[in-house]
Short mmCIF file of C-alpha atoms in Angstrom, two decimals:
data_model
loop_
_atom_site.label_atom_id
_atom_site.label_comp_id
_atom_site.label_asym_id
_atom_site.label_seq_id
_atom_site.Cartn_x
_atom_site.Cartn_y
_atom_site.Cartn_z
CA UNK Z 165 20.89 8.41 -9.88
CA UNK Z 166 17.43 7.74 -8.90
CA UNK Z 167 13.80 6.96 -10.90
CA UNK Z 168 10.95 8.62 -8.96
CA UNK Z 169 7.76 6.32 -9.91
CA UNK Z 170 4.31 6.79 -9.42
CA UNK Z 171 1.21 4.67 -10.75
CA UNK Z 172 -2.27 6.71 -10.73
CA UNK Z 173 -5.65 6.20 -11.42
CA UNK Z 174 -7.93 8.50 -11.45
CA UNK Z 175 -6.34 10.60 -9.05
CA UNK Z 176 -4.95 14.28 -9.55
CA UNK Z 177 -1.05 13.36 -8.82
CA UNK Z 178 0.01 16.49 -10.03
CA UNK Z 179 0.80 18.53 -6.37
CA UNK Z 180 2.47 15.42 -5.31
CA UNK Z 181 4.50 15.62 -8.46
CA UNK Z 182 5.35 19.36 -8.68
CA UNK Z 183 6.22 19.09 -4.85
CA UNK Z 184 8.39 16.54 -5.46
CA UNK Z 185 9.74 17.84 -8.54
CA UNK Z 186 10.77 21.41 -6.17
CA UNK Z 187 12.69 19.15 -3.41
CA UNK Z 188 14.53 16.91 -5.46
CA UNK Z 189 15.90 19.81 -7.86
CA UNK Z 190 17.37 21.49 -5.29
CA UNK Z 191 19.46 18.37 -4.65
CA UNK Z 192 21.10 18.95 -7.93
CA UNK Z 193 21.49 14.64 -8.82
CA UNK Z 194 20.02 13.15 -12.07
CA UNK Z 195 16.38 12.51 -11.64
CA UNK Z 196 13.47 11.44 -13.45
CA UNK Z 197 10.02 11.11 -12.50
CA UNK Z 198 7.62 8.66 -14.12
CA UNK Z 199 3.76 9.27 -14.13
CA UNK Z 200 1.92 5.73 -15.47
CA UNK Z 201 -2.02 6.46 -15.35
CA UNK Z 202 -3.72 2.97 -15.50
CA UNK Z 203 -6.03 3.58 -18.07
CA UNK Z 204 -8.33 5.91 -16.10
CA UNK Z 205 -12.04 6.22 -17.87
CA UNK Z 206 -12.11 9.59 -16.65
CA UNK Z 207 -9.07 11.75 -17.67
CA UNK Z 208 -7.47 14.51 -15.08
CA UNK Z 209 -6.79 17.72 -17.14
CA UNK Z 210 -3.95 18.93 -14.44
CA UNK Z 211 -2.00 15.64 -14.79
CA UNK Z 212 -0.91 16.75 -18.55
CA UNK Z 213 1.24 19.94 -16.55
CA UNK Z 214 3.42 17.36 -15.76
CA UNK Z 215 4.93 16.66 -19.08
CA UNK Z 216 5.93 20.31 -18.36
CA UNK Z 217 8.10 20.24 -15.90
CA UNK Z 218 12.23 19.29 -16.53
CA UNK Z 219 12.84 15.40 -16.24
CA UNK Z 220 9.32 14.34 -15.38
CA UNK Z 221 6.79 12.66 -17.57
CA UNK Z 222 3.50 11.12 -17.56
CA UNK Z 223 1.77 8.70 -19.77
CA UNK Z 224 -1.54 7.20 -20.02
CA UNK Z 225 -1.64 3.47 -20.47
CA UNK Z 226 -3.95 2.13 -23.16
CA UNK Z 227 -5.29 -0.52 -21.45
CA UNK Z 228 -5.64 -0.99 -17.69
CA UNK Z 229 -2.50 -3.25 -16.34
CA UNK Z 230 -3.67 -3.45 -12.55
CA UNK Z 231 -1.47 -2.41 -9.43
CA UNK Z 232 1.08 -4.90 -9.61
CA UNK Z 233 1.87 -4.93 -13.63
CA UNK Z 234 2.06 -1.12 -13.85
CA UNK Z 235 4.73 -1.29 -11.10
CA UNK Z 236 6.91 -3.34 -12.66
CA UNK Z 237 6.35 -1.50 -16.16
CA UNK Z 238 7.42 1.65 -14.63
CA UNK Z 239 10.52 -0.20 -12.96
CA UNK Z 240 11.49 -1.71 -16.55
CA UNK Z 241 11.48 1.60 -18.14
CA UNK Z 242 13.34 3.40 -15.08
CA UNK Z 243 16.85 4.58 -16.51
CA UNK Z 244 18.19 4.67 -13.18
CA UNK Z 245 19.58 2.24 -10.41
CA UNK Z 246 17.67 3.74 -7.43
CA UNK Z 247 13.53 3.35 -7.43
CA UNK Z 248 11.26 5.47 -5.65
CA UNK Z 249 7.84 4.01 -5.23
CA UNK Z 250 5.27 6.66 -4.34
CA UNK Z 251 1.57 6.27 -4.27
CA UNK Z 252 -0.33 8.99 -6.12
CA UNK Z 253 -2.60 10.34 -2.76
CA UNK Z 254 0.63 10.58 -0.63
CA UNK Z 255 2.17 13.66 0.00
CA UNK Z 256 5.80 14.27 1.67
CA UNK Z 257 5.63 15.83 5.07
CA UNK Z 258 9.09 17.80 4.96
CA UNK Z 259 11.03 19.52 3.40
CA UNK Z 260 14.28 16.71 3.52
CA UNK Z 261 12.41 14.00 2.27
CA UNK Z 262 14.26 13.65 -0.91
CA UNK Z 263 17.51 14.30 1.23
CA UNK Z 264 16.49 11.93 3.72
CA UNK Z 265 16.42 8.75 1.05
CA UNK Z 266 19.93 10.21 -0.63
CA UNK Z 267 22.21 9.72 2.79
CA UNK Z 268 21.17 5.70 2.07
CA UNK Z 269 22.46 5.26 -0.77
CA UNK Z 270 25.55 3.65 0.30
CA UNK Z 271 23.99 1.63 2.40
CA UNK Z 272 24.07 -2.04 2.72
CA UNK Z 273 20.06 -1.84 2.53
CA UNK Z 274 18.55 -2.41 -0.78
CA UNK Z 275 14.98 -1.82 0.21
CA UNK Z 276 14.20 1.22 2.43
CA UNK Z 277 10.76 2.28 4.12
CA UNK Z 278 10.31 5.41 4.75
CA UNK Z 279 6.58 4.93 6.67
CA UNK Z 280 3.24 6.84 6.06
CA UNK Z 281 1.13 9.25 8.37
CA UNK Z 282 -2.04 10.69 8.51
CA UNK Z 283 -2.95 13.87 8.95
CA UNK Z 284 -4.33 15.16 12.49
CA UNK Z 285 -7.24 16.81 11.17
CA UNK Z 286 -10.36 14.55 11.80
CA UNK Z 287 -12.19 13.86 8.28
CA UNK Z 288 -16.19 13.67 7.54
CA UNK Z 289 -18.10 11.20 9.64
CA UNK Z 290 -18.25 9.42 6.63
CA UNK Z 291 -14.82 8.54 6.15
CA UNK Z 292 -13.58 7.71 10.10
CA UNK Z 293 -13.24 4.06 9.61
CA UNK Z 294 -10.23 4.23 6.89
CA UNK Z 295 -8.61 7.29 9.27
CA UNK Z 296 -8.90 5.48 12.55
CA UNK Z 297 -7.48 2.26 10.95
CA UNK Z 298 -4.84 4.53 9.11
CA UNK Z 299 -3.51 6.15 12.35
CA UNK Z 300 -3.92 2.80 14.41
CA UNK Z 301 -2.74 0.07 12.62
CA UNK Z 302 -0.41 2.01 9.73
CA UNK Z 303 1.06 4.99 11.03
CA UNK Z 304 3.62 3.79 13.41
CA UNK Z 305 6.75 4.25 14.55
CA UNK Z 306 10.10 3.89 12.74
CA UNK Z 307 10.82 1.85 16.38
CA UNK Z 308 7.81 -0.04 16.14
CA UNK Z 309 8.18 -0.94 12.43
CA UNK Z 310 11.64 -2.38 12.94
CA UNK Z 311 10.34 -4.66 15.21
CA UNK Z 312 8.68 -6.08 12.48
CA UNK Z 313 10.01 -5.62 9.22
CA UNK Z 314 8.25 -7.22 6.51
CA UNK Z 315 4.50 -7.30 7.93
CA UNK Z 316 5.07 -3.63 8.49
CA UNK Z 317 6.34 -2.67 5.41
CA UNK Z 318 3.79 -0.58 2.60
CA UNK Z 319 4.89 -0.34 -1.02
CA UNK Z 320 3.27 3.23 -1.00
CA UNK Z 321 6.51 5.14 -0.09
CA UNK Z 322 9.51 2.91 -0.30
CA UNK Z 323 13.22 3.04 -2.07
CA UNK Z 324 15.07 0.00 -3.83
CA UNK Z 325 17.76 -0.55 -5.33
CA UNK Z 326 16.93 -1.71 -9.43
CA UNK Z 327 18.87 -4.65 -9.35
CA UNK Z 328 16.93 -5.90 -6.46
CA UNK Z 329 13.92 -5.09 -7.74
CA UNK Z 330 13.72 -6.63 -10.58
CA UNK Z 331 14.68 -10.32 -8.89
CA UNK Z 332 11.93 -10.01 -6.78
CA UNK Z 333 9.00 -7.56 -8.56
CA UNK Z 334 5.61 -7.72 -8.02
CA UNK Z 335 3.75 -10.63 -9.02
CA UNK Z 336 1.42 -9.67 -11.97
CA UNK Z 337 -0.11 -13.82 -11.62
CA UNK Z 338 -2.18 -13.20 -8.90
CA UNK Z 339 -5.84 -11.05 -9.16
CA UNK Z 340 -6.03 -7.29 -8.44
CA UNK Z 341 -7.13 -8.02 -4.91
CA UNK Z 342 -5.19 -5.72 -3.34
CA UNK Z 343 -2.75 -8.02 -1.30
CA UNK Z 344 0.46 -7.20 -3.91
CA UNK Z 345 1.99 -5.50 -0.96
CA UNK Z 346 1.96 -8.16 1.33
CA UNK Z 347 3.37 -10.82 -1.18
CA UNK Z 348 5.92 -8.62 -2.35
CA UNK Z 349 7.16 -7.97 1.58
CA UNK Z 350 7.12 -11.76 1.90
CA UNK Z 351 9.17 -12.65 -0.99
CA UNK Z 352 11.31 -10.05 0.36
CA UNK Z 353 11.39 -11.99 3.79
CA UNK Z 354 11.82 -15.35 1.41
CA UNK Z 355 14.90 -13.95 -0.32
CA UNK Z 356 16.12 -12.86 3.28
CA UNK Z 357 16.36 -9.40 1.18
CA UNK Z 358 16.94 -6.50 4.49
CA UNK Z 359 14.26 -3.60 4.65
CA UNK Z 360 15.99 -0.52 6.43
CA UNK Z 361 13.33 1.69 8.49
CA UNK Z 362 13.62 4.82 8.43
CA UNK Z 363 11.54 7.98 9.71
CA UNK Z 364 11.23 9.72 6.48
CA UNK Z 365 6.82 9.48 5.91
CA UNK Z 366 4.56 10.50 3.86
CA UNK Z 367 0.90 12.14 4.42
CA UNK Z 368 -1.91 9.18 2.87
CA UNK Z 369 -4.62 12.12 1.44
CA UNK Z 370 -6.33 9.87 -0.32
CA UNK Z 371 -9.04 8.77 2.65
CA UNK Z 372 -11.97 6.66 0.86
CA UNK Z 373 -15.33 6.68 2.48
CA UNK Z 374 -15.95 4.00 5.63
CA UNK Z 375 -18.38 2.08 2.93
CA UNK Z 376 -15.71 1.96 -0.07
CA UNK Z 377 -13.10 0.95 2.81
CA UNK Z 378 -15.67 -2.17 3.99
CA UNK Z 379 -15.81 -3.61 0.64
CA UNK Z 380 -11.65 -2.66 -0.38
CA UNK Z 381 -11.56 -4.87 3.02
CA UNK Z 382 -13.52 -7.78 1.80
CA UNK Z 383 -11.34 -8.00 -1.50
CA UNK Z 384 -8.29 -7.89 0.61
CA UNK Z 385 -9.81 -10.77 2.76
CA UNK Z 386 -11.04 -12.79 -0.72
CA UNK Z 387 -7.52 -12.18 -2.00
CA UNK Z 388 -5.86 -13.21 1.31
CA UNK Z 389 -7.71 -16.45 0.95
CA UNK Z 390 -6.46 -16.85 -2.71
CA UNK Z 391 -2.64 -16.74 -1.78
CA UNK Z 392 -3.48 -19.50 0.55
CA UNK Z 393 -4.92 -21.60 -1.30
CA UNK Z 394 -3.00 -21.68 -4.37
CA UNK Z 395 0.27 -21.77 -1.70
CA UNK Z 396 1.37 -18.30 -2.45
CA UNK Z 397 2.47 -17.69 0.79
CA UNK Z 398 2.26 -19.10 4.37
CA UNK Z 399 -0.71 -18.59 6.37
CA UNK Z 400 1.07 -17.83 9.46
CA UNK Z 401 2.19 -14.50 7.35
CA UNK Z 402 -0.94 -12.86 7.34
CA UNK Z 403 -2.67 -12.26 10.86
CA UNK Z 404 -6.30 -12.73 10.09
CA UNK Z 405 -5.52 -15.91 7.97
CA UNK Z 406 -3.03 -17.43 11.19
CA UNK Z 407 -6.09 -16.42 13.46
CA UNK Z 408 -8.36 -17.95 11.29
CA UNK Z 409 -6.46 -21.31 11.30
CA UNK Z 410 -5.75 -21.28 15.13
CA UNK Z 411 -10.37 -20.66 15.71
CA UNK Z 412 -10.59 -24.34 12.92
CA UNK Z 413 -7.86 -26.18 15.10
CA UNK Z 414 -9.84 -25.41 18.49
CA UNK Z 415 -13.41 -26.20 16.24
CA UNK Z 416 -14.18 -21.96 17.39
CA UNK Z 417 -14.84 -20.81 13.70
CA UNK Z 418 -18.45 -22.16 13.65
CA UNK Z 419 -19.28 -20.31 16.74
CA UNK Z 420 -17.41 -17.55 15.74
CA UNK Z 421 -19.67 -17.53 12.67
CA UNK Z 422 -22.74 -17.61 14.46
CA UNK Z 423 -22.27 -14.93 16.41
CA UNK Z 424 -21.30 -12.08 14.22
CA UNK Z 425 -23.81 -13.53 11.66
CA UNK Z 426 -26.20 -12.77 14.53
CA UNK Z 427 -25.05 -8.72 15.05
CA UNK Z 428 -23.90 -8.32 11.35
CA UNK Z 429 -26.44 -5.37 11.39
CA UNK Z 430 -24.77 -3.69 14.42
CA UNK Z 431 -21.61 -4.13 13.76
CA UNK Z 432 -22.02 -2.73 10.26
CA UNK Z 433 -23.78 0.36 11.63
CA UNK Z 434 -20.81 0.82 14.47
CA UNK Z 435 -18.69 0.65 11.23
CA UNK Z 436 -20.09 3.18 9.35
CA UNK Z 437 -20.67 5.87 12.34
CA UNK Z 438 -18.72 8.28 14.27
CA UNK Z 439 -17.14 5.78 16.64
CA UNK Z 440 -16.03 2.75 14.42
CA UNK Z 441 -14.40 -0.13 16.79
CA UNK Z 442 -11.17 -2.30 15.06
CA UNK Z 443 -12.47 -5.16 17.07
CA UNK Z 444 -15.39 -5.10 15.31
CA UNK Z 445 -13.60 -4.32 12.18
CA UNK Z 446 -11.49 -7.25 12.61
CA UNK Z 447 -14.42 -9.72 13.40
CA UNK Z 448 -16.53 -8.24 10.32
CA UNK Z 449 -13.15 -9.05 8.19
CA UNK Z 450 -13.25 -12.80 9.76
CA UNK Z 451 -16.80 -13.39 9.39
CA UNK Z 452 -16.38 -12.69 5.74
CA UNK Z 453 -12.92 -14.88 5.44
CA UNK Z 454 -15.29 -17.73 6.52
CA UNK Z 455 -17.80 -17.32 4.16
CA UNK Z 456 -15.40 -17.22 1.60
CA UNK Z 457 -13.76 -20.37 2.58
CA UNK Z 458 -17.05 -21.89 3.34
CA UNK Z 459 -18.09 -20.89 -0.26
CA UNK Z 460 -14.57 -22.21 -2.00
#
């Protein structure tokens, strides 16, 4: 009835597994829960308890695949017609949230969201900037999503149907720049393929510091920029590359440039502190979208 997958790297998956493995049991269905670790140089002893549980198994790949490839390798080798996509640092809030994917399976919906939340403890100092931009610009409504289906969808916590899947799948041409999400959604939008939103989330645990967030951000910018250029998708589908576009047209980008070349220092220090600003988060994302077009 339904493939629960999860790619890891690095990462101790097995609470999210053994949680997982305790709600769906009790729905008494065929299950089966596959653990792919991308090649991880450093091995996690407590992932191996997974191979112990009933239905569930983990592997480690011998070579690493990236995000995108070891999606679709754990799709191919799913036995059954339902796919769960989890991410390894998510964790499922309630105690339904197996049940709460099972009442769509006779849906129309072939791709279902289920949404992501973070948790209302405030983290280290260090690590503000990923939690603020988690709970501002990630964690929203089931209401709000809907009103935007596609740019609002994540691939950390979603169901599809197989057959749907594999028309569309994640494309393994493109570089590991962390933008697989957003050109999977849009070929979604392409094939005019429905995503259902539902209020089913998960917890996102796995918080990186406000520095390793910064420079995750500038590869998602860089690999923004490659989509667009080698017509992978349309500008106007990704916000800071339409805002970028509109700033050329009205000849703003040099300015633009100037000015946050002038308070790079600031801004990164707001960035990094206790009270990290989006706005400037947002311009320090643009100013580096322009260097890398500048630098094409």
């Amino acid at each position: 009835m339904i493939s629960i997958l999860i790619p890891t790297y690095q990462y101790n998956v097995y609470p999210l597994v053994k949680k997982v493995h305790q709600l769906i049991t009790k729905e008494n269905i065929d299950f089966e829960i596959l653990v792919y670790d991308d090649c991880s140089p450093k091995k996690i002893i407590e992932n191996k308890k997974i191979n112990q549980l009933d239905n569930a198994y983990y592997k480690v790949l011998p070579k690493n695949l990236g995000r995108s490839t070891i999606r679709n390798l754990l799709a191919d080798n799913a036995k059954f017609e339902w796919l769960l996509f989890l991410d390894a640092d998510v964790m499922p809030i309630k105690d339904d949230f197996i049940r709460n994917y099972l009442k769509f399976f006779s849906e129309k919906y072939d791709i279902i969201y289920g949404g992501i939340k973070y948790t209302p403890k405030r983290p280290k100092a260090t690590q503000l900037l990923r939690w603020h931009y988690g709970n501002s610009r990630e964690s929203l409504s089931c209401e709000k999503r809907t009103e935007n289906p596609y740019l609002s969808f994540l691939t950390l916590n979603f169901l599809a149907r197989k057959s749907i899947f594999q028309k569309i799948r994640f494309d393994e041409d493109i570089p590991n720049l962390r933008h697989e999400d957003t050109l999977f959604s849009y070929h979604l939008q392409s094939f005019k393929v429905p995503i259902l939103h539902i209020n089913n989330p998960v917890y996102h645990l796995g918080i990186e510091s406000s520095l390793e967030f910064l420079k995750k951000s500038i590869e998602s910018v860089e690999g923004a920029l490659y989509l667009k250029k080698n017509d992978l998708i349309d500008s106007n589908y990704i916000r800071i590359l339409s805002f970028h576009e509109k700033l050329k047209k009205l000849k703003l980008d040099y300015l633009i440039d100037r000015l946050i070349r002038k308070n790079l220092k600031q801004i990164e220090v707001n960035l990094l502190g206790n009270k990290p600003s989006l706005l400037l988060f947002d311009l320090y994302r643009l100013y580096h979208l322009i260097q890398f077009e500048k630098n094409a």
